[in-house]
Amino acid sequence: MSEGTSDQLYLALRLAALELHLQQTVALPFIADDLFINYDDGRARAGLQALAHLSESTQVIFLTHHEHLVPVAQSVFGERLNVVRLG
């Protein structure tokens, strides 16, 4: 299994576990750092769409140093996205 495929499987399992958890208890923020480092743009968009769906149930905080993901995230999240640039 490639590293990218492994990362995608891990994210899918993590999101599924979190959705089950959210059904049983108080929502906590989902914090992710460079989730899409091994994803191509199409898969990154799909991953961001999954995070957008999750953001309907809990706060999502996504950290990255990949500037090319900002317009992709803006197109997925629309006005719900808050971009903070550091440095």
mmCIF file of N, CA and C in Angstrom:
data_model
loop_
_atom_site.group_PDB
_atom_site.id
_atom_site.type_symbol
_atom_site.label_atom_id
_atom_site.label_comp_id
_atom_site.label_asym_id
_atom_site.label_seq_id
_atom_site.Cartn_x
_atom_site.Cartn_y
_atom_site.Cartn_z
ATOM 1 N N MET A 1 0.854 -1.169 0.000
ATOM 2 C CA MET A 1 0.000 0.000 0.000
ATOM 3 C C MET A 1 0.901 1.233 0.000
ATOM 4 N N SER A 2 0.602 2.178 -0.878
ATOM 5 C CA SER A 2 1.415 3.389 -0.950
ATOM 6 C C SER A 2 1.191 4.255 0.286
ATOM 7 N N GLU A 3 2.110 5.181 0.504
ATOM 8 C CA GLU A 3 1.994 6.073 1.657
ATOM 9 C C GLU A 3 0.750 6.952 1.544
ATOM 10 N N GLY A 4 0.447 7.413 0.335
ATOM 11 C CA GLY A 4 -0.747 8.230 0.124
ATOM 12 C C GLY A 4 -2.023 7.451 0.417
ATOM 13 N N THR A 5 -2.089 6.209 -0.067
ATOM 14 C CA THR A 5 -3.256 5.364 0.189
ATOM 15 C C THR A 5 -3.385 5.059 1.672
ATOM 16 N N SER A 6 -2.270 4.808 2.311
ATOM 17 C CA SER A 6 -2.269 4.567 3.757
ATOM 18 C C SER A 6 -2.791 5.788 4.516
ATOM 19 N N ASP A 7 -2.361 6.978 4.102
ATOM 20 C CA ASP A 7 -2.841 8.215 4.732
ATOM 21 C C ASP A 7 -4.345 8.387 4.536
ATOM 22 N N GLN A 8 -4.839 8.044 3.353
ATOM 23 C CA GLN A 8 -6.269 8.173 3.072
ATOM 24 C C GLN A 8 -7.081 7.206 3.923
ATOM 25 N N LEU A 9 -6.592 5.985 4.064
ATOM 26 C CA LEU A 9 -7.265 4.999 4.905
ATOM 27 C C LEU A 9 -7.282 5.458 6.356
ATOM 28 N N TYR A 10 -6.159 5.961 6.843
ATOM 29 C CA TYR A 10 -6.077 6.456 8.215
ATOM 30 C C TYR A 10 -7.081 7.583 8.446
ATOM 31 N N LEU A 11 -7.178 8.523 7.504
ATOM 32 C CA LEU A 11 -8.120 9.628 7.653
ATOM 33 C C LEU A 11 -9.554 9.108 7.669
ATOM 34 N N ALA A 12 -9.886 8.193 6.774
ATOM 35 C CA ALA A 12 -11.245 7.645 6.730
ATOM 36 C C ALA A 12 -11.602 6.965 8.050
ATOM 37 N N LEU A 13 -10.679 6.177 8.598
ATOM 38 C CA LEU A 13 -10.932 5.501 9.874
ATOM 39 C C LEU A 13 -11.035 6.499 11.019
ATOM 40 N N ARG A 14 -10.190 7.493 11.000
ATOM 41 C CA ARG A 14 -10.210 8.514 12.056
ATOM 42 C C ARG A 14 -11.520 9.301 12.033
ATOM 43 N N LEU A 15 -11.977 9.678 10.856
ATOM 44 C CA LEU A 15 -13.233 10.414 10.744
ATOM 45 C C LEU A 15 -14.423 9.548 11.144
ATOM 46 N N ALA A 16 -14.404 8.273 10.766
ATOM 47 C CA ALA A 16 -15.493 7.369 11.157
ATOM 48 C C ALA A 16 -15.548 7.214 12.673
ATOM 49 N N ALA A 17 -14.396 7.043 13.303
ATOM 50 C CA ALA A 17 -14.353 6.921 14.764
ATOM 51 C C ALA A 17 -14.840 8.205 15.429
ATOM 52 N N LEU A 18 -14.451 9.340 14.879
ATOM 53 C CA LEU A 18 -14.876 10.616 15.450
ATOM 54 C C LEU A 18 -16.382 10.815 15.308
ATOM 55 N N GLU A 19 -16.948 10.429 14.176
ATOM 56 C CA GLU A 19 -18.395 10.558 13.995
ATOM 57 C C GLU A 19 -19.149 9.698 14.999
ATOM 58 N N LEU A 20 -18.658 8.495 15.277
ATOM 59 C CA LEU A 20 -19.274 7.655 16.314
ATOM 60 C C LEU A 20 -19.157 8.316 17.680
ATOM 61 N N HIS A 21 -18.005 8.857 17.961
ATOM 62 C CA HIS A 21 -17.764 9.530 19.243
ATOM 63 C C HIS A 21 -18.698 10.729 19.410
ATOM 64 N N LEU A 22 -18.905 11.489 18.345
ATOM 65 C CA LEU A 22 -19.757 12.677 18.408
ATOM 66 C C LEU A 22 -21.215 12.332 18.701
ATOM 67 N N GLN A 23 -21.629 11.111 18.370
ATOM 68 C CA GLN A 23 -22.995 10.680 18.648
ATOM 69 C C GLN A 23 -23.207 10.388 20.132
ATOM 70 N N GLN A 24 -22.110 10.195 20.868
ATOM 71 C CA GLN A 24 -22.211 9.746 22.250
ATOM 72 C C GLN A 24 -21.808 10.790 23.281
ATOM 73 N N THR A 25 -21.160 11.859 22.874
ATOM 74 C CA THR A 25 -20.623 12.795 23.856
ATOM 75 C C THR A 25 -20.538 14.209 23.287
ATOM 76 N N VAL A 26 -20.030 15.109 24.086
ATOM 77 C CA VAL A 26 -19.861 16.508 23.687
ATOM 78 C C VAL A 26 -18.783 16.607 22.602
ATOM 79 N N ALA A 27 -19.036 17.444 21.630
ATOM 80 C CA ALA A 27 -18.097 17.612 20.519
ATOM 81 C C ALA A 27 -16.832 18.331 20.966
ATOM 82 N N LEU A 28 -15.706 17.794 20.575
ATOM 83 C CA LEU A 28 -14.408 18.437 20.761
ATOM 84 C C LEU A 28 -13.875 18.822 19.383
ATOM 85 N N PRO A 29 -13.023 19.828 19.300
ATOM 86 C CA PRO A 29 -12.481 20.210 17.988
ATOM 87 C C PRO A 29 -11.649 19.085 17.366
ATOM 88 N N PHE A 30 -11.668 19.026 16.056
ATOM 89 C CA PHE A 30 -10.823 18.115 15.295
ATOM 90 C C PHE A 30 -9.647 18.942 14.801
ATOM 91 N N ILE A 31 -8.449 18.595 15.243
ATOM 92 C CA ILE A 31 -7.246 19.345 14.873
ATOM 93 C C ILE A 31 -6.356 18.444 14.027
ATOM 94 N N ALA A 32 -5.973 18.935 12.857
ATOM 95 C CA ALA A 32 -5.160 18.145 11.940
ATOM 96 C C ALA A 32 -4.012 18.992 11.404
ATOM 97 N N ASP A 33 -2.843 18.400 11.333
ATOM 98 C CA ASP A 33 -1.655 19.092 10.835
ATOM 99 C C ASP A 33 -1.150 18.397 9.580
ATOM 100 N N ASP A 34 -1.197 19.092 8.459
ATOM 101 C CA ASP A 34 -0.712 18.590 7.167
ATOM 102 C C ASP A 34 -1.240 17.197 6.825
ATOM 103 N N LEU A 35 -2.543 17.044 6.922
ATOM 104 C CA LEU A 35 -3.178 15.770 6.579
ATOM 105 C C LEU A 35 -2.924 15.349 5.141
ATOM 106 N N PHE A 36 -2.829 16.304 4.243
ATOM 107 C CA PHE A 36 -2.837 15.992 2.815
ATOM 108 C C PHE A 36 -1.459 16.085 2.170
ATOM 109 N N ILE A 37 -0.420 15.856 2.935
ATOM 110 C CA ILE A 37 0.948 15.993 2.437
ATOM 111 C C ILE A 37 1.246 15.002 1.300
ATOM 112 N N ASN A 38 0.631 13.820 1.328
ATOM 113 C CA ASN A 38 0.872 12.810 0.298
ATOM 114 C C ASN A 38 -0.306 12.662 -0.665
ATOM 115 N N TYR A 39 -1.189 13.670 -0.706
ATOM 116 C CA TYR A 39 -2.371 13.629 -1.562
ATOM 117 C C TYR A 39 -2.136 14.487 -2.804
ATOM 118 N N ASP A 40 -2.674 14.045 -3.939
ATOM 119 C CA ASP A 40 -2.708 14.936 -5.100
ATOM 120 C C ASP A 40 -3.869 15.917 -4.898
ATOM 121 N N ASP A 41 -4.011 16.890 -5.786
ATOM 122 C CA ASP A 41 -5.020 17.938 -5.590
ATOM 123 C C ASP A 41 -6.444 17.390 -5.547
ATOM 124 N N GLY A 42 -6.746 16.408 -6.381
ATOM 125 C CA GLY A 42 -8.097 15.830 -6.388
ATOM 126 C C GLY A 42 -8.429 15.136 -5.086
ATOM 127 N N ARG A 43 -7.478 14.385 -4.582
ATOM 128 C CA ARG A 43 -7.707 13.694 -3.307
ATOM 129 C C ARG A 43 -7.725 14.675 -2.140
ATOM 130 N N ALA A 44 -6.911 15.720 -2.221
ATOM 131 C CA ALA A 44 -6.934 16.753 -1.175
ATOM 132 C C ALA A 44 -8.300 17.429 -1.147
ATOM 133 N N ARG A 45 -8.862 17.706 -2.321
ATOM 134 C CA ARG A 45 -10.201 18.302 -2.383
ATOM 135 C C ARG A 45 -11.228 17.367 -1.738
ATOM 136 N N ALA A 46 -11.153 16.080 -2.046
ATOM 137 C CA ALA A 46 -12.085 15.116 -1.445
ATOM 138 C C ALA A 46 -11.907 15.063 0.074
ATOM 139 N N GLY A 47 -10.665 15.112 0.529
ATOM 140 C CA GLY A 47 -10.407 15.126 1.967
ATOM 141 C C GLY A 47 -10.954 16.376 2.626
ATOM 142 N N LEU A 48 -10.788 17.512 1.970
ATOM 143 C CA LEU A 48 -11.336 18.762 2.501
ATOM 144 C C LEU A 48 -12.860 18.737 2.509
ATOM 145 N N GLN A 49 -13.461 18.075 1.533
ATOM 146 C CA GLN A 49 -14.917 17.937 1.535
ATOM 147 C C GLN A 49 -15.371 17.096 2.726
ATOM 148 N N ALA A 50 -14.602 16.062 3.064
ATOM 149 C CA ALA A 50 -14.922 15.263 4.251
ATOM 150 C C ALA A 50 -14.800 16.111 5.513
ATOM 151 N N LEU A 51 -13.781 16.968 5.575
ATOM 152 C CA LEU A 51 -13.629 17.859 6.728
ATOM 153 C C LEU A 51 -14.753 18.893 6.773
ATOM 154 N N ALA A 52 -15.198 19.359 5.618
ATOM 155 C CA ALA A 52 -16.318 20.306 5.574
ATOM 156 C C ALA A 52 -17.579 19.654 6.128
ATOM 157 N N HIS A 53 -17.792 18.399 5.773
ATOM 158 C CA HIS A 53 -18.940 17.663 6.323
ATOM 159 C C HIS A 53 -18.801 17.529 7.840
ATOM 160 N N LEU A 54 -17.613 17.194 8.297
ATOM 161 C CA LEU A 54 -17.364 17.070 9.733
ATOM 162 C C LEU A 54 -17.587 18.398 10.443
ATOM 163 N N SER A 55 -17.270 19.496 9.782
ATOM 164 C CA SER A 55 -17.394 20.818 10.411
ATOM 165 C C SER A 55 -18.843 21.193 10.707
ATOM 166 N N GLU A 56 -19.783 20.433 10.174
ATOM 167 C CA GLU A 56 -21.186 20.655 10.509
ATOM 168 C C GLU A 56 -21.504 20.144 11.915
ATOM 169 N N SER A 57 -20.633 19.266 12.455
ATOM 170 C CA SER A 57 -20.849 18.673 13.777
ATOM 171 C C SER A 57 -19.879 19.172 14.831
ATOM 172 N N THR A 58 -18.698 19.590 14.412
ATOM 173 C CA THR A 58 -17.678 20.025 15.355
ATOM 174 C C THR A 58 -16.725 20.995 14.666
ATOM 175 N N GLN A 59 -15.969 21.710 15.449
ATOM 176 C CA GLN A 59 -14.994 22.646 14.890
ATOM 177 C C GLN A 59 -13.834 21.870 14.275
ATOM 178 N N VAL A 60 -13.406 22.289 13.102
ATOM 179 C CA VAL A 60 -12.268 21.677 12.420
ATOM 180 C C VAL A 60 -11.161 22.716 12.320
ATOM 181 N N ILE A 61 -9.984 22.350 12.809
ATOM 182 C CA ILE A 61 -8.800 23.207 12.717
ATOM 183 C C ILE A 61 -7.783 22.454 11.873
ATOM 184 N N PHE A 62 -7.457 23.019 10.725
ATOM 185 C CA PHE A 62 -6.556 22.368 9.772
ATOM 186 C C PHE A 62 -5.315 23.231 9.610
ATOM 187 N N LEU A 63 -4.169 22.673 9.927
ATOM 188 C CA LEU A 63 -2.895 23.383 9.828
ATOM 189 C C LEU A 63 -2.111 22.848 8.632
ATOM 190 N N THR A 64 -1.517 23.750 7.861
ATOM 191 C CA THR A 64 -0.677 23.321 6.747
ATOM 192 C C THR A 64 0.278 24.440 6.359
ATOM 193 N N HIS A 65 1.385 24.047 5.768
ATOM 194 C CA HIS A 65 2.296 25.034 5.193
ATOM 195 C C HIS A 65 2.203 25.016 3.663
ATOM 196 N N HIS A 66 1.270 24.246 3.125
ATOM 197 C CA HIS A 66 1.078 24.127 1.679
ATOM 198 C C HIS A 66 0.103 25.199 1.197
ATOM 199 N N GLU A 67 0.643 26.284 0.703
ATOM 200 C CA GLU A 67 -0.156 27.432 0.269
ATOM 201 C C GLU A 67 -1.139 27.064 -0.847
ATOM 202 N N HIS A 68 -0.783 26.070 -1.679
ATOM 203 C CA HIS A 68 -1.669 25.705 -2.790
ATOM 204 C C HIS A 68 -2.994 25.100 -2.316
ATOM 205 N N LEU A 69 -3.077 24.686 -1.050
ATOM 206 C CA LEU A 69 -4.325 24.129 -0.527
ATOM 207 C C LEU A 69 -5.328 25.207 -0.111
ATOM 208 N N VAL A 70 -4.861 26.438 0.065
ATOM 209 C CA VAL A 70 -5.758 27.510 0.517
ATOM 210 C C VAL A 70 -6.900 27.746 -0.474
ATOM 211 N N PRO A 71 -6.633 27.938 -1.779
ATOM 212 C CA PRO A 71 -7.766 28.144 -2.690
ATOM 213 C C PRO A 71 -8.681 26.921 -2.791
ATOM 214 N N VAL A 72 -8.113 25.735 -2.648
ATOM 215 C CA VAL A 72 -8.940 24.524 -2.662
ATOM 216 C C VAL A 72 -9.869 24.539 -1.454
ATOM 217 N N ALA A 73 -9.317 24.833 -0.280
ATOM 218 C CA ALA A 73 -10.130 24.906 0.939
ATOM 219 C C ALA A 73 -11.177 26.005 0.825
ATOM 220 N N GLN A 74 -10.813 27.139 0.230
ATOM 221 C CA GLN A 74 -11.773 28.234 0.067
ATOM 222 C C GLN A 74 -12.933 27.820 -0.830
ATOM 223 N N SER A 75 -12.639 27.057 -1.869
ATOM 224 C CA SER A 75 -13.714 26.622 -2.763
ATOM 225 C C SER A 75 -14.614 25.586 -2.101
ATOM 226 N N VAL A 76 -14.066 24.786 -1.193
ATOM 227 C CA VAL A 76 -14.850 23.756 -0.506
ATOM 228 C C VAL A 76 -15.660 24.353 0.642
ATOM 229 N N PHE A 77 -15.018 25.160 1.484
ATOM 230 C CA PHE A 77 -15.665 25.680 2.691
ATOM 231 C C PHE A 77 -16.433 26.977 2.451
ATOM 232 N N GLY A 78 -16.061 27.719 1.422
ATOM 233 C CA GLY A 78 -16.723 28.990 1.162
ATOM 234 C C GLY A 78 -16.502 29.978 2.295
ATOM 235 N N GLU A 79 -17.558 30.675 2.671
ATOM 236 C CA GLU A 79 -17.459 31.718 3.695
ATOM 237 C C GLU A 79 -17.212 31.169 5.095
ATOM 238 N N ARG A 80 -17.386 29.874 5.286
ATOM 239 C CA ARG A 80 -17.161 29.281 6.613
ATOM 240 C C ARG A 80 -15.675 29.144 6.941
ATOM 241 N N LEU A 81 -14.801 29.356 5.957
ATOM 242 C CA LEU A 81 -13.362 29.186 6.156
ATOM 243 C C LEU A 81 -12.739 30.451 6.725
ATOM 244 N N ASN A 82 -11.904 30.272 7.718
ATOM 245 C CA ASN A 82 -11.130 31.369 8.293
ATOM 246 C C ASN A 82 -9.657 31.004 8.143
ATOM 247 N N VAL A 83 -8.935 31.709 7.283
ATOM 248 C CA VAL A 83 -7.516 31.445 7.043
ATOM 249 C C VAL A 83 -6.691 32.396 7.900
ATOM 250 N N VAL A 84 -5.756 31.828 8.649
ATOM 251 C CA VAL A 84 -4.828 32.617 9.460
ATOM 252 C C VAL A 84 -3.424 32.276 8.981
ATOM 253 N N ARG A 85 -2.723 33.260 8.458
ATOM 254 C CA ARG A 85 -1.348 33.049 7.990
ATOM 255 C C ARG A 85 -0.388 33.486 9.087
ATOM 256 N N LEU A 86 0.548 32.620 9.409
ATOM 257 C CA LEU A 86 1.533 32.918 10.449
ATOM 258 C C LEU A 86 2.868 33.262 9.812
ATOM 259 N N GLY A 87 3.640 34.060 10.496
ATOM 260 C CA GLY A 87 4.994 34.353 10.052
ATOM 261 C C GLY A 87 5.033 35.504 9.174
#
